[in-house]
PDB file of C-alpha atoms in Angstrom:
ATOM      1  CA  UNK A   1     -26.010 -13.485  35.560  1.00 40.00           C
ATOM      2  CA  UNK A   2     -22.952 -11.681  35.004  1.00 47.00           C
ATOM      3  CA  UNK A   3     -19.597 -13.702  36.249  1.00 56.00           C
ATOM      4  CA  UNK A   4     -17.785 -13.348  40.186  1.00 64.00           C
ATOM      5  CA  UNK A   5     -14.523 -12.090  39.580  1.00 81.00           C
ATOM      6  CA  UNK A   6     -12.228 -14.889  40.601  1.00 86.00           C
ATOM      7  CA  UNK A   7     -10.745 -13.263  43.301  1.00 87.00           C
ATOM      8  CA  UNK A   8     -14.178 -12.953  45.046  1.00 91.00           C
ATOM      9  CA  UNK A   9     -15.188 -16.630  44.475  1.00 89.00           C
ATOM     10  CA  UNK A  10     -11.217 -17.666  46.118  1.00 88.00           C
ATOM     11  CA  UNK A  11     -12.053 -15.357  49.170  1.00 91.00           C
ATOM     12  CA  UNK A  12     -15.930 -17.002  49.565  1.00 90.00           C
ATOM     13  CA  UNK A  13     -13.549 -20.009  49.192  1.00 88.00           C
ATOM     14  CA  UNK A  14     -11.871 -19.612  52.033  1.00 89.00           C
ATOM     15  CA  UNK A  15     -14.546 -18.256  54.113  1.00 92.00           C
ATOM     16  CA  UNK A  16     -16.623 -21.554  53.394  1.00 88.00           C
ATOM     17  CA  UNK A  17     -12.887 -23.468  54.279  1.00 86.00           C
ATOM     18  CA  UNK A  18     -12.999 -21.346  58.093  1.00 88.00           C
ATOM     19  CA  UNK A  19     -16.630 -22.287  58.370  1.00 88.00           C
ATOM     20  CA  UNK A  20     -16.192 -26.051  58.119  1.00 84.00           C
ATOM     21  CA  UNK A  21     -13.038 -25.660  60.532  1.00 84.00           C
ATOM     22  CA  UNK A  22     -15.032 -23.783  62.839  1.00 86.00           C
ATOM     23  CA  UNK A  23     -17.781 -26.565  63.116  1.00 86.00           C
ATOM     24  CA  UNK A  24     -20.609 -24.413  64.344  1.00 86.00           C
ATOM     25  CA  UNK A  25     -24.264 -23.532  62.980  1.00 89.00           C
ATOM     26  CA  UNK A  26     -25.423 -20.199  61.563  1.00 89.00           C
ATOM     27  CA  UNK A  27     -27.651 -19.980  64.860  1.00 90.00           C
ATOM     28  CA  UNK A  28     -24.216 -20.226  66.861  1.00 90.00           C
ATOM     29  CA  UNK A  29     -22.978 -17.591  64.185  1.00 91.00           C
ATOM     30  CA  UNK A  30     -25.916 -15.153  64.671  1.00 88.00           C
ATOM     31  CA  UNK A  31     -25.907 -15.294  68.640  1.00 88.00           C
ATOM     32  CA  UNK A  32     -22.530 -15.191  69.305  1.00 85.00           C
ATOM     33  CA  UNK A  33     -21.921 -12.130  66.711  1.00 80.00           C
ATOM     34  CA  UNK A  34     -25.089 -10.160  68.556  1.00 75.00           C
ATOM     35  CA  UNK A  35     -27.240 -10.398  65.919  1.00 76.00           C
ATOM     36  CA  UNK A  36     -24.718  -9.312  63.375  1.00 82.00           C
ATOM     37  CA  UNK A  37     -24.147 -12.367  61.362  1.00 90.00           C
ATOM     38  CA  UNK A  38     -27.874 -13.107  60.507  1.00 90.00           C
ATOM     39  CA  UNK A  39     -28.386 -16.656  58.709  1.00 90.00           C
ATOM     40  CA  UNK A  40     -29.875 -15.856  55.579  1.00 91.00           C
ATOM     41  CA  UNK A  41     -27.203 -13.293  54.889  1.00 91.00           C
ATOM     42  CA  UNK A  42     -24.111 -15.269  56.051  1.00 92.00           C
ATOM     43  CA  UNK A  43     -26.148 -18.309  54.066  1.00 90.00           C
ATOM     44  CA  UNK A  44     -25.787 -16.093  50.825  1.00 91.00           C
ATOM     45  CA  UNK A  45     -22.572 -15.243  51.456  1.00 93.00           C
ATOM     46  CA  UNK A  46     -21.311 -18.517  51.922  1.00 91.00           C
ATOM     47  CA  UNK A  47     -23.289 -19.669  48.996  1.00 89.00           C
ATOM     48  CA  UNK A  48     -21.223 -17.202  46.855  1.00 88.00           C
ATOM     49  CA  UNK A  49     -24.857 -15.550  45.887  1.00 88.00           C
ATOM     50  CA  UNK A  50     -23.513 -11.726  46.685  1.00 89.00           C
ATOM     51  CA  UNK A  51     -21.960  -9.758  43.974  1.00 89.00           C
ATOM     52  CA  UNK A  52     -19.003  -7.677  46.034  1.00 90.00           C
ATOM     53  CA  UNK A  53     -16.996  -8.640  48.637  1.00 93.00           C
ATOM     54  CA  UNK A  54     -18.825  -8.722  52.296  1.00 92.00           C
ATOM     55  CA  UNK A  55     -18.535  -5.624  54.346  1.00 90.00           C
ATOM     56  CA  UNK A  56     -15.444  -5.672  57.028  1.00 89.00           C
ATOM     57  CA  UNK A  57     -17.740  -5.501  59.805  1.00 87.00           C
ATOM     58  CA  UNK A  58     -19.165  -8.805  58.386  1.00 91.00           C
ATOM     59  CA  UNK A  59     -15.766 -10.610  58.185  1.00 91.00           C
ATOM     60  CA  UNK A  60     -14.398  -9.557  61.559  1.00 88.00           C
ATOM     61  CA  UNK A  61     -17.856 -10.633  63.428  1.00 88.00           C
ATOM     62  CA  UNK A  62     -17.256 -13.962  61.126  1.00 91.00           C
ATOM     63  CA  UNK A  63     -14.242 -14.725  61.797  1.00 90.00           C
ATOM     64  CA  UNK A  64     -14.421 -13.746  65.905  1.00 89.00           C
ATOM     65  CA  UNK A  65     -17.605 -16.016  66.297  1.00 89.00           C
ATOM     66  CA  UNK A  66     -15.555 -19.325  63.835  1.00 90.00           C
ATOM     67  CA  UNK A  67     -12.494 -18.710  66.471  1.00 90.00           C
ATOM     68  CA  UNK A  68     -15.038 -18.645  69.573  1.00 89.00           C
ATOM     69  CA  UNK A  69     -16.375 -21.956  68.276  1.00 88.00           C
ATOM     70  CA  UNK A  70     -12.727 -23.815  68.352  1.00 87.00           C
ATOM     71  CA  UNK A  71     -11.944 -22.270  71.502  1.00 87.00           C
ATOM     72  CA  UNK A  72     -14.832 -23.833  73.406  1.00 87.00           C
ATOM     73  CA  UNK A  73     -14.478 -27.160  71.649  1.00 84.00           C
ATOM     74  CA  UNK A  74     -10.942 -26.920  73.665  1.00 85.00           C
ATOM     75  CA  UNK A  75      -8.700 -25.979  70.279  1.00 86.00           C
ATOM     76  CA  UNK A  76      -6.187 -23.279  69.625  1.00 86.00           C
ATOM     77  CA  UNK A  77      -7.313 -21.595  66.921  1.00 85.00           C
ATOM     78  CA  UNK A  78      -4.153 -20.297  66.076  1.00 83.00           C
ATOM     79  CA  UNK A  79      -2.839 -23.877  65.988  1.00 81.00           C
ATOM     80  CA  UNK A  80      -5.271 -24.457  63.285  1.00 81.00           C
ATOM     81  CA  UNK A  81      -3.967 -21.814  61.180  1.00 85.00           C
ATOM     82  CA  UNK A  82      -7.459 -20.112  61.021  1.00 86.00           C
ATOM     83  CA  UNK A  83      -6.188 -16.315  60.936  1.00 85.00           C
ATOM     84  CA  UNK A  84      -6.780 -13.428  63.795  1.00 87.00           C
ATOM     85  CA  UNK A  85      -9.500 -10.842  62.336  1.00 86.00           C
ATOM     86  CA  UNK A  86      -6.749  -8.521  60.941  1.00 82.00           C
ATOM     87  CA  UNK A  87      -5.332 -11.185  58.854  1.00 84.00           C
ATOM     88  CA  UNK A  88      -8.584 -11.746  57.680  1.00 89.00           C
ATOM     89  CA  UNK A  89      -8.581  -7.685  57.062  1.00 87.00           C
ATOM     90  CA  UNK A  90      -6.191  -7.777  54.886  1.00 86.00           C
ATOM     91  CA  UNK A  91      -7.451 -11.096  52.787  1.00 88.00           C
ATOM     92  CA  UNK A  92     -10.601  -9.071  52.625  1.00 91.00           C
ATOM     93  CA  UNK A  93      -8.515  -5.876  51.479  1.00 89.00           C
ATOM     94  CA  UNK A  94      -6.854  -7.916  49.097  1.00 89.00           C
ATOM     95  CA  UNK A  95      -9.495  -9.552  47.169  1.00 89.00           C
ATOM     96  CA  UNK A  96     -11.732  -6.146  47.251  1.00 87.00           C
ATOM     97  CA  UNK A  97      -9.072  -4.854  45.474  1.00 88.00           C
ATOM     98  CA  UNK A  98      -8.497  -7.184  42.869  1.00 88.00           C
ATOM     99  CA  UNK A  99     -12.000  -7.176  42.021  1.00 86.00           C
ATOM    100  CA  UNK A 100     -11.521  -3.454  41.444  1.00 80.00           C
ATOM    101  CA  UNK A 101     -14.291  -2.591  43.891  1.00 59.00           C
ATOM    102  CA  UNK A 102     -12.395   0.298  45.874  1.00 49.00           C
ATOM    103  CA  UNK A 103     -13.201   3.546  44.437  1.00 40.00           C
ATOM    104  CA  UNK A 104     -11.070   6.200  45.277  1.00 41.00           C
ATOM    105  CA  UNK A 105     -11.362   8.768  46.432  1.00 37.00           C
ATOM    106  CA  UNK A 106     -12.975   6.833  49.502  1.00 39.00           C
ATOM    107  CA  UNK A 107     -16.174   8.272  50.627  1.00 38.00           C
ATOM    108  CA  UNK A 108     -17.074   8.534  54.276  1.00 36.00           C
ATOM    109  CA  UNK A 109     -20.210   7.855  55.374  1.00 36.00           C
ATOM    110  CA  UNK A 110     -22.844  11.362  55.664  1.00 35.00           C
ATOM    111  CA  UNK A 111     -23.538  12.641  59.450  1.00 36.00           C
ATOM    112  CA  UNK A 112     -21.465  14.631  61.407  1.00 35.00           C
ATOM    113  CA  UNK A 113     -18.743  15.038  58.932  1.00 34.00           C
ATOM    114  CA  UNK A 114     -19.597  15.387  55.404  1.00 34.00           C
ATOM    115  CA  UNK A 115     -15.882  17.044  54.435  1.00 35.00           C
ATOM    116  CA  UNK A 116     -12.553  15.957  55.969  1.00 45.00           C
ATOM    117  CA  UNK A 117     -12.545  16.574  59.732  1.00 47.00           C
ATOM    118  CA  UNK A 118      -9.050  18.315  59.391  1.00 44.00           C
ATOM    119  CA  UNK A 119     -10.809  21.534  57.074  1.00 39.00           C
ATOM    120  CA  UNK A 120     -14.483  21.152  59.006  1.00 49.00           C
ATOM    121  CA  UNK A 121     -15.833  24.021  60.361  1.00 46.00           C
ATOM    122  CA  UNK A 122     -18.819  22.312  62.130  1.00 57.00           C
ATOM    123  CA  UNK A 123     -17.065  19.146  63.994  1.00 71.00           C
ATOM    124  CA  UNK A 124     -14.624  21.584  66.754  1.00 80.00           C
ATOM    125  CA  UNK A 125     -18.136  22.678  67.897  1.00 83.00           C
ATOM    126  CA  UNK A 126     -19.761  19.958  67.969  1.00 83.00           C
ATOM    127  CA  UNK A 127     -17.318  17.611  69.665  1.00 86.00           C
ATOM    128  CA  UNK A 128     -17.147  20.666  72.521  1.00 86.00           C
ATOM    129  CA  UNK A 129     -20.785  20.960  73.225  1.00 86.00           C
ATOM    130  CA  UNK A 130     -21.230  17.016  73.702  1.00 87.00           C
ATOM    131  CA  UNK A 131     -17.735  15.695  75.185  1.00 90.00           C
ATOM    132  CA  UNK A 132     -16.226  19.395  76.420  1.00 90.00           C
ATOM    133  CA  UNK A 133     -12.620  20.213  76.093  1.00 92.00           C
ATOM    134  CA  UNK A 134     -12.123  16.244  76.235  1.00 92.00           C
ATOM    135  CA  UNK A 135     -13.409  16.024  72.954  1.00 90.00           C
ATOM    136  CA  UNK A 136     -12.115  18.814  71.374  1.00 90.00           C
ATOM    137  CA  UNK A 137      -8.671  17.852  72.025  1.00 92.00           C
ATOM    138  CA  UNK A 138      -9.326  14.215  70.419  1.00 93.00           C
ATOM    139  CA  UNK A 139     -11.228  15.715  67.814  1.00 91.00           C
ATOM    140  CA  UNK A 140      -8.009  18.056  66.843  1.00 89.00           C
ATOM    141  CA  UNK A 141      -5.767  15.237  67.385  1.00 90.00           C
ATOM    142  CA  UNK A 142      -7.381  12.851  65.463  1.00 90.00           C
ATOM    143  CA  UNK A 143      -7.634  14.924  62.493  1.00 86.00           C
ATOM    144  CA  UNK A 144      -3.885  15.282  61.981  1.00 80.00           C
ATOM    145  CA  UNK A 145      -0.193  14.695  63.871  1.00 76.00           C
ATOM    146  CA  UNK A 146       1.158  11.141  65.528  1.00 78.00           C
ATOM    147  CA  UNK A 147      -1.683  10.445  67.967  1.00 86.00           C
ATOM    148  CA  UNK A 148      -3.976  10.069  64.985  1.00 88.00           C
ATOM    149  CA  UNK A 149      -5.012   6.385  65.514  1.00 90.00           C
ATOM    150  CA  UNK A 150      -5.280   6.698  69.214  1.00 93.00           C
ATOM    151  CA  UNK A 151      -7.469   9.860  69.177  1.00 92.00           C
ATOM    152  CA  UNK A 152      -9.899   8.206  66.182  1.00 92.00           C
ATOM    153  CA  UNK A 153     -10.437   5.437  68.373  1.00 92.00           C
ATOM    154  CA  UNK A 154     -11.273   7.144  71.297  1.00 94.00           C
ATOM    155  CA  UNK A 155     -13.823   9.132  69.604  1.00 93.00           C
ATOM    156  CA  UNK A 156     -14.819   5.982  68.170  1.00 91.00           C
ATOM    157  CA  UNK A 157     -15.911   4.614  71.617  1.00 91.00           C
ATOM    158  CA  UNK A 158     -17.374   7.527  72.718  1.00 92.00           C
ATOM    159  CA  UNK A 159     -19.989   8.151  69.772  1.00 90.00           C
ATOM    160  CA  UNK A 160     -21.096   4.450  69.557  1.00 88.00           C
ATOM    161  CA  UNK A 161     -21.510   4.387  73.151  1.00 88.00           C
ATOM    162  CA  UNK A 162     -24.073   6.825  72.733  1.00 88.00           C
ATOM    163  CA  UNK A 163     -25.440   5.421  69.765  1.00 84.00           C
ATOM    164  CA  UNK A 164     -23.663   7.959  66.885  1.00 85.00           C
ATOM    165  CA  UNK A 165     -23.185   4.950  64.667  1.00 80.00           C
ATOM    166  CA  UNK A 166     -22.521   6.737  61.230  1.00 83.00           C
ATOM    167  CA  UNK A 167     -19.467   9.207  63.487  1.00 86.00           C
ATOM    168  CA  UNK A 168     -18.322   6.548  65.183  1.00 85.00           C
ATOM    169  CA  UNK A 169     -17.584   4.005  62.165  1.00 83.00           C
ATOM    170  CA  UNK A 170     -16.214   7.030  60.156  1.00 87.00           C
ATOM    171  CA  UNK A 171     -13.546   7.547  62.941  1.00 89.00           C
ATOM    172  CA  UNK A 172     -13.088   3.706  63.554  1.00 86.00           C
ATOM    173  CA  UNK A 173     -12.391   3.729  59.941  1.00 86.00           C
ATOM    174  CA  UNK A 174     -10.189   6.017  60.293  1.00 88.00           C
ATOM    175  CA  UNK A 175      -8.500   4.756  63.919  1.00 87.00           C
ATOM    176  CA  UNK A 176      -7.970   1.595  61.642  1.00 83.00           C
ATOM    177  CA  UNK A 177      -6.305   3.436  58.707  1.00 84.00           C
ATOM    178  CA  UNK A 178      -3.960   5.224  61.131  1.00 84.00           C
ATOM    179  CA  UNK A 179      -2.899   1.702  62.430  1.00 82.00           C
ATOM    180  CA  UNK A 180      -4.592   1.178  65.350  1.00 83.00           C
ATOM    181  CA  UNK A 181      -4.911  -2.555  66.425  1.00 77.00           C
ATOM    182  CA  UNK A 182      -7.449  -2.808  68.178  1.00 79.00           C
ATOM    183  CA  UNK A 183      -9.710  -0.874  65.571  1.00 76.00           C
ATOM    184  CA  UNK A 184     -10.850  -3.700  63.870  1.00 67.00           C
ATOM    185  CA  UNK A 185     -12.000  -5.834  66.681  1.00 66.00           C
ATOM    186  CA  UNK A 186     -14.092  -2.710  68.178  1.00 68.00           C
ATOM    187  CA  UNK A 187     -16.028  -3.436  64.145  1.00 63.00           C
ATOM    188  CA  UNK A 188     -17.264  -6.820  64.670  1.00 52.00           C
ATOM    189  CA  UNK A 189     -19.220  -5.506  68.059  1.00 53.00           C
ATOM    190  CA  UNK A 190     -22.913  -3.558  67.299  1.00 49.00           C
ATOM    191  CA  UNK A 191     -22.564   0.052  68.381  1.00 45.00           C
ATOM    192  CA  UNK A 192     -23.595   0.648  72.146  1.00 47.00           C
ATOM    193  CA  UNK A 193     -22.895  -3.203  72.849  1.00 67.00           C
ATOM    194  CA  UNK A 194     -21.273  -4.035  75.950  1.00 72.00           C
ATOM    195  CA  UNK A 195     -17.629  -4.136  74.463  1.00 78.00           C
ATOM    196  CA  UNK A 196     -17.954  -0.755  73.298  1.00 84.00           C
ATOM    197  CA  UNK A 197     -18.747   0.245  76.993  1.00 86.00           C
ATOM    198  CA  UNK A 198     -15.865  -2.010  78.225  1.00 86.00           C
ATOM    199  CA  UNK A 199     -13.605   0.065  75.728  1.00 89.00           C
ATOM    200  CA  UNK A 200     -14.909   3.443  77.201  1.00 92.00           C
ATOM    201  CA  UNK A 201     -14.335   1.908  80.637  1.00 92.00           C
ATOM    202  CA  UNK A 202     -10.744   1.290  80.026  1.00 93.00           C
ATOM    203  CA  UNK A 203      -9.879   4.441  78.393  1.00 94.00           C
ATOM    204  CA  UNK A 204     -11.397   5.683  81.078  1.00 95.00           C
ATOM    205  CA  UNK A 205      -9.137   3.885  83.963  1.00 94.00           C
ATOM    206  CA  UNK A 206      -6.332   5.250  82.037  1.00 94.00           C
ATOM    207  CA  UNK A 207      -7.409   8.662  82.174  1.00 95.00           C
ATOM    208  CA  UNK A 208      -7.992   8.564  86.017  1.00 93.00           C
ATOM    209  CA  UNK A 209      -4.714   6.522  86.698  1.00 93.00           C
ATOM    210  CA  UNK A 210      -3.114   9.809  84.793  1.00 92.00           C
ATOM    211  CA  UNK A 211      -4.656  12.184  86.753  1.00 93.00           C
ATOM    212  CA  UNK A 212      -6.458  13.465  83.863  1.00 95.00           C
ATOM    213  CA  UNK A 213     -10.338  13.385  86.109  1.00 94.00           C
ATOM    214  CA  UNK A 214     -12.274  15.446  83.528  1.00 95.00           C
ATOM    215  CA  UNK A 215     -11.481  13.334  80.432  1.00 95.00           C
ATOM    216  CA  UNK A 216     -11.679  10.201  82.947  1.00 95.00           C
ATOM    217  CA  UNK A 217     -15.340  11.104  83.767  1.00 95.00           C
ATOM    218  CA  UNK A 218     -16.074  11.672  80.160  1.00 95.00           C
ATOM    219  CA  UNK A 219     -15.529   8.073  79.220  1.00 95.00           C
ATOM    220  CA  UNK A 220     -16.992   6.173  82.546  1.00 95.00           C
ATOM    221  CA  UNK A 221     -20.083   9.073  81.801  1.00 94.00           C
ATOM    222  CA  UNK A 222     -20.054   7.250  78.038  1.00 94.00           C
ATOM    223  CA  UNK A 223     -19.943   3.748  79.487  1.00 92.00           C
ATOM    224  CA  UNK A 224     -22.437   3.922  82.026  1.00 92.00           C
ATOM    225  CA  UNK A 225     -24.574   5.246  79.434  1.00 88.00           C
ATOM    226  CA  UNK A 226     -27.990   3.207  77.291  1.00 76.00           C
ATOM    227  CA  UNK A 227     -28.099   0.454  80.424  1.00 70.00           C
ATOM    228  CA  UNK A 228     -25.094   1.318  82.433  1.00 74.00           C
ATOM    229  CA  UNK A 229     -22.154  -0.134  83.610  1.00 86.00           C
ATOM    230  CA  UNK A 230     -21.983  -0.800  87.450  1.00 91.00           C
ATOM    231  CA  UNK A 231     -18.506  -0.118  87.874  1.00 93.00           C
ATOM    232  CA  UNK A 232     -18.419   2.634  85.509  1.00 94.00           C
ATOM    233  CA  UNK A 233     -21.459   4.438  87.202  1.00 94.00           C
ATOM    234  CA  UNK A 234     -19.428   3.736  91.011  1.00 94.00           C
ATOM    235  CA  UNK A 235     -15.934   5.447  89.311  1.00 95.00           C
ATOM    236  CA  UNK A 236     -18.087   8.283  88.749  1.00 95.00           C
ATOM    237  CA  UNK A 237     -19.593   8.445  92.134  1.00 93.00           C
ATOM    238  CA  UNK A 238     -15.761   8.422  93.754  1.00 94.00           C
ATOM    239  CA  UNK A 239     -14.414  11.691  91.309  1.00 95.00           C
ATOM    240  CA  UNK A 240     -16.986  13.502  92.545  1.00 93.00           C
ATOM    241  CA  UNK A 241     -16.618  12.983  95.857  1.00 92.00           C
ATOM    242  CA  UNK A 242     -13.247  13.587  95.867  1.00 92.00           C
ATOM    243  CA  UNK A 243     -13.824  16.746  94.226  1.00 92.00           C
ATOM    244  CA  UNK A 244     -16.563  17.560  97.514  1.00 89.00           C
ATOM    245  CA  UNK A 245     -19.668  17.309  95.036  1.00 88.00           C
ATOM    246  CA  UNK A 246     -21.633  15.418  97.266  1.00 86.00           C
ATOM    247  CA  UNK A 247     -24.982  15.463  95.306  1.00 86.00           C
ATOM    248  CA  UNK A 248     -23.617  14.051  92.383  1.00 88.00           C
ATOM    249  CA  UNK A 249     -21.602  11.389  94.241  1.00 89.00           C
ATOM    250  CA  UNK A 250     -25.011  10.091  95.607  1.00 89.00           C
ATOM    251  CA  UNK A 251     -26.181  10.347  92.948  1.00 89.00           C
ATOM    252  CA  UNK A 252     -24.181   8.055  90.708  1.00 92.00           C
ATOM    253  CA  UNK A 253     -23.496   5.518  94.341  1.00 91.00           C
ATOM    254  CA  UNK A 254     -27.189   4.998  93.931  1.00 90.00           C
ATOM    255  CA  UNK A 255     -27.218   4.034  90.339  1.00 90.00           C
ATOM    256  CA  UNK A 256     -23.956   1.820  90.692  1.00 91.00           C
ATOM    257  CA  UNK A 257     -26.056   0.212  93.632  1.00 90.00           C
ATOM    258  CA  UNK A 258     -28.954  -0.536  91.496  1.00 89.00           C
ATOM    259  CA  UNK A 259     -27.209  -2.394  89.316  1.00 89.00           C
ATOM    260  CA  UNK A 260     -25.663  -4.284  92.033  1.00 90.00           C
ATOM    261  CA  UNK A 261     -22.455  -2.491  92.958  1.00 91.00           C
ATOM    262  CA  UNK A 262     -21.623  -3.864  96.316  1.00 91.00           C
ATOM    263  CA  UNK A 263     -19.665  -1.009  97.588  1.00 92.00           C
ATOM    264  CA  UNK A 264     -21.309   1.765  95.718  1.00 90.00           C
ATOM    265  CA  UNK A 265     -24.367   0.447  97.748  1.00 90.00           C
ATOM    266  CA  UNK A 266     -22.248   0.820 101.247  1.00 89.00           C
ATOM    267  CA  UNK A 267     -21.007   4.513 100.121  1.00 88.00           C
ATOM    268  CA  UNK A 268     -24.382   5.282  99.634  1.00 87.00           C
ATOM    269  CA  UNK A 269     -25.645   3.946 102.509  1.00 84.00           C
ATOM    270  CA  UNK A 270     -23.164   5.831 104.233  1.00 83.00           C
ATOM    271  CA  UNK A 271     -24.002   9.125 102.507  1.00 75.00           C
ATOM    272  CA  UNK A 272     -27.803   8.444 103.256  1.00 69.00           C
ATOM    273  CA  UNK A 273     -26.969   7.843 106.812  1.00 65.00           C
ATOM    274  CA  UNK A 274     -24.765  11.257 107.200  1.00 61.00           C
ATOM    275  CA  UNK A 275     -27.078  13.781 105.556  1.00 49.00           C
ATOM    276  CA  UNK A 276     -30.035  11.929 108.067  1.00 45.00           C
ATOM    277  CA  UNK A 277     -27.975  12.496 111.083  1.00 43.00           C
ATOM    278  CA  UNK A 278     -27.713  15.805 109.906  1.00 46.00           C
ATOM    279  CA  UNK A 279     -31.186  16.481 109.444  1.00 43.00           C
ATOM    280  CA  UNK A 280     -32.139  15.433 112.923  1.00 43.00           C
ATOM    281  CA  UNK A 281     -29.807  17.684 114.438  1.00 44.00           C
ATOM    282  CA  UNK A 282     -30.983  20.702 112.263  1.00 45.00           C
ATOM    283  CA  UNK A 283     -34.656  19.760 113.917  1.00 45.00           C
ATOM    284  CA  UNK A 284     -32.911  19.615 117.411  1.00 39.00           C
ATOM    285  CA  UNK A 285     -31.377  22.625 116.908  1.00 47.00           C
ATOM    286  CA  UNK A 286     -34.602  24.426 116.192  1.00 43.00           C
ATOM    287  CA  UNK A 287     -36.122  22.733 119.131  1.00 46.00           C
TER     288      UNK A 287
END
């Protein structure tokens, strides 16, 4: 069996040394991750049985679930000096590097981009027909200029909302390479989990507190989408009633009440009640 580099075996090191700190299980490990840190491969990991350096989606699900584990024992684990998940980014950049493991130039992964999105002829297209001029502005912005980080990552949410796992890493890649901080955290979360929704929800409340409605009910469309979000589903229900599209407004009110939105449930109700009353009176009248 050919030798680790050393710079591997130091970084399994410290893995093993944030582990023990931690105090938890590999069960604790694989639920609180969502499935991502399953115990035979974090067991081989830790054992120092893999040959490269584990993926960055690995180490930031890691290191997020060791943290958790100090937190609910009552710790700070900042006061422990255990690292946030982009410190633990870089260690991981670091010791992939010395083991000579980058390969430039970097690949991205095949789907909906299989050149750069800056010289692609299919992705303006694309991002129009699915997210409308919402998405082809991000898409354009994300390929080039100052708001490249910010536009990545909101593409980012949007295609693992729905489930576009091989897009949505590419531009989360990319959100992350631009500088984004919050890129990295969105990695150690499975696509279409409920943070990604709560990121699409957010962006989305930022949107609507601009006055920007259409990209607004782009996002709360993306996180009320593959089980819905409550809230997200009632936001969606107000724009359109604002903008007098009544049928759509019930529509979404009686999804946000099915999954136990309180007031979404009395704006229905009300909207129930109204085109009723209206009814009757349409038979009275033709009394």
């Amino acid at each position: 069996m050919a030798e680790h580099p050393k710079a591997l075996d130091d970084f399994v090191a410290e893995l093993n040394a944030l582990y023990i700190l931690a105090g938890c299980t590999l069960p604790y490990l694989r639920r609180h991750s969502q499935d991502v840190l399953i115990e035979s491969t974090t067991s081989e990991i830790l054992a120092g049985h893999r040959a490269r350096v584990p993926k960055l989606p690995w180490v930031a699900a890691f290191v997020t679930a060791c943290r958790a584990a100090v937190g609910e024992a009552g710790l700070d684990p900042d006061d422990l000096g255990m690292g946030t998940v982009q410190d633990w980014a870089v260690r991981r950049a670091e010791a992939e590097r010395a083991c000579g493991e980058v390969t430039p130039p970097r690949r991205t992964p095949t789907g909906m981009y299989t050149a750069d999105p800056k010289t692609s002829a299919e992705g303006a297209p694309k991002f129009l027909r699915r997210y409308g001029t919402t998405g082809l502005r991000l898409f354009h912005a994300a390929a080039s200029g100052a708001a490249v980080g910010e536009a990545a990552y909101q593409l980012a949410a949007l295609l693992l909302c729905y489930g576009r796992d091989t897009e949505g890493n590419a531009y989360l890649r990319r959100a992350g390479e631009a500088g984004h901080r919050d890129a990295v955290d969105l990695c150690s979360h499975l696509a279409g989990s409920r943070a990604v929704r709560g990121v699409a929800h957010r962006i989305a409340r930022a949107y609507q507190e601009d006055g920007d409605l259409d990209a607004a009910l782009v996002f709360f469309e993306a996180a009320a989408s593959r089980g819905g979000n409550a809230e997200a589903c009632f936001r969606i229900g107000l724009i359109h009633a604002e903008r007098g599209a009544a049928r759509e407004a019930v529509t979404w009110f009686r999804r946000a009440a099915r999954l136990g939105h309180g007031e979404a449930f009395r704006r229905y109700a009300a909207f129930a009640g109204k085109a009723s009353a209206t009814m009757c009176a349409a038979r009275v009248s033709r009394a």
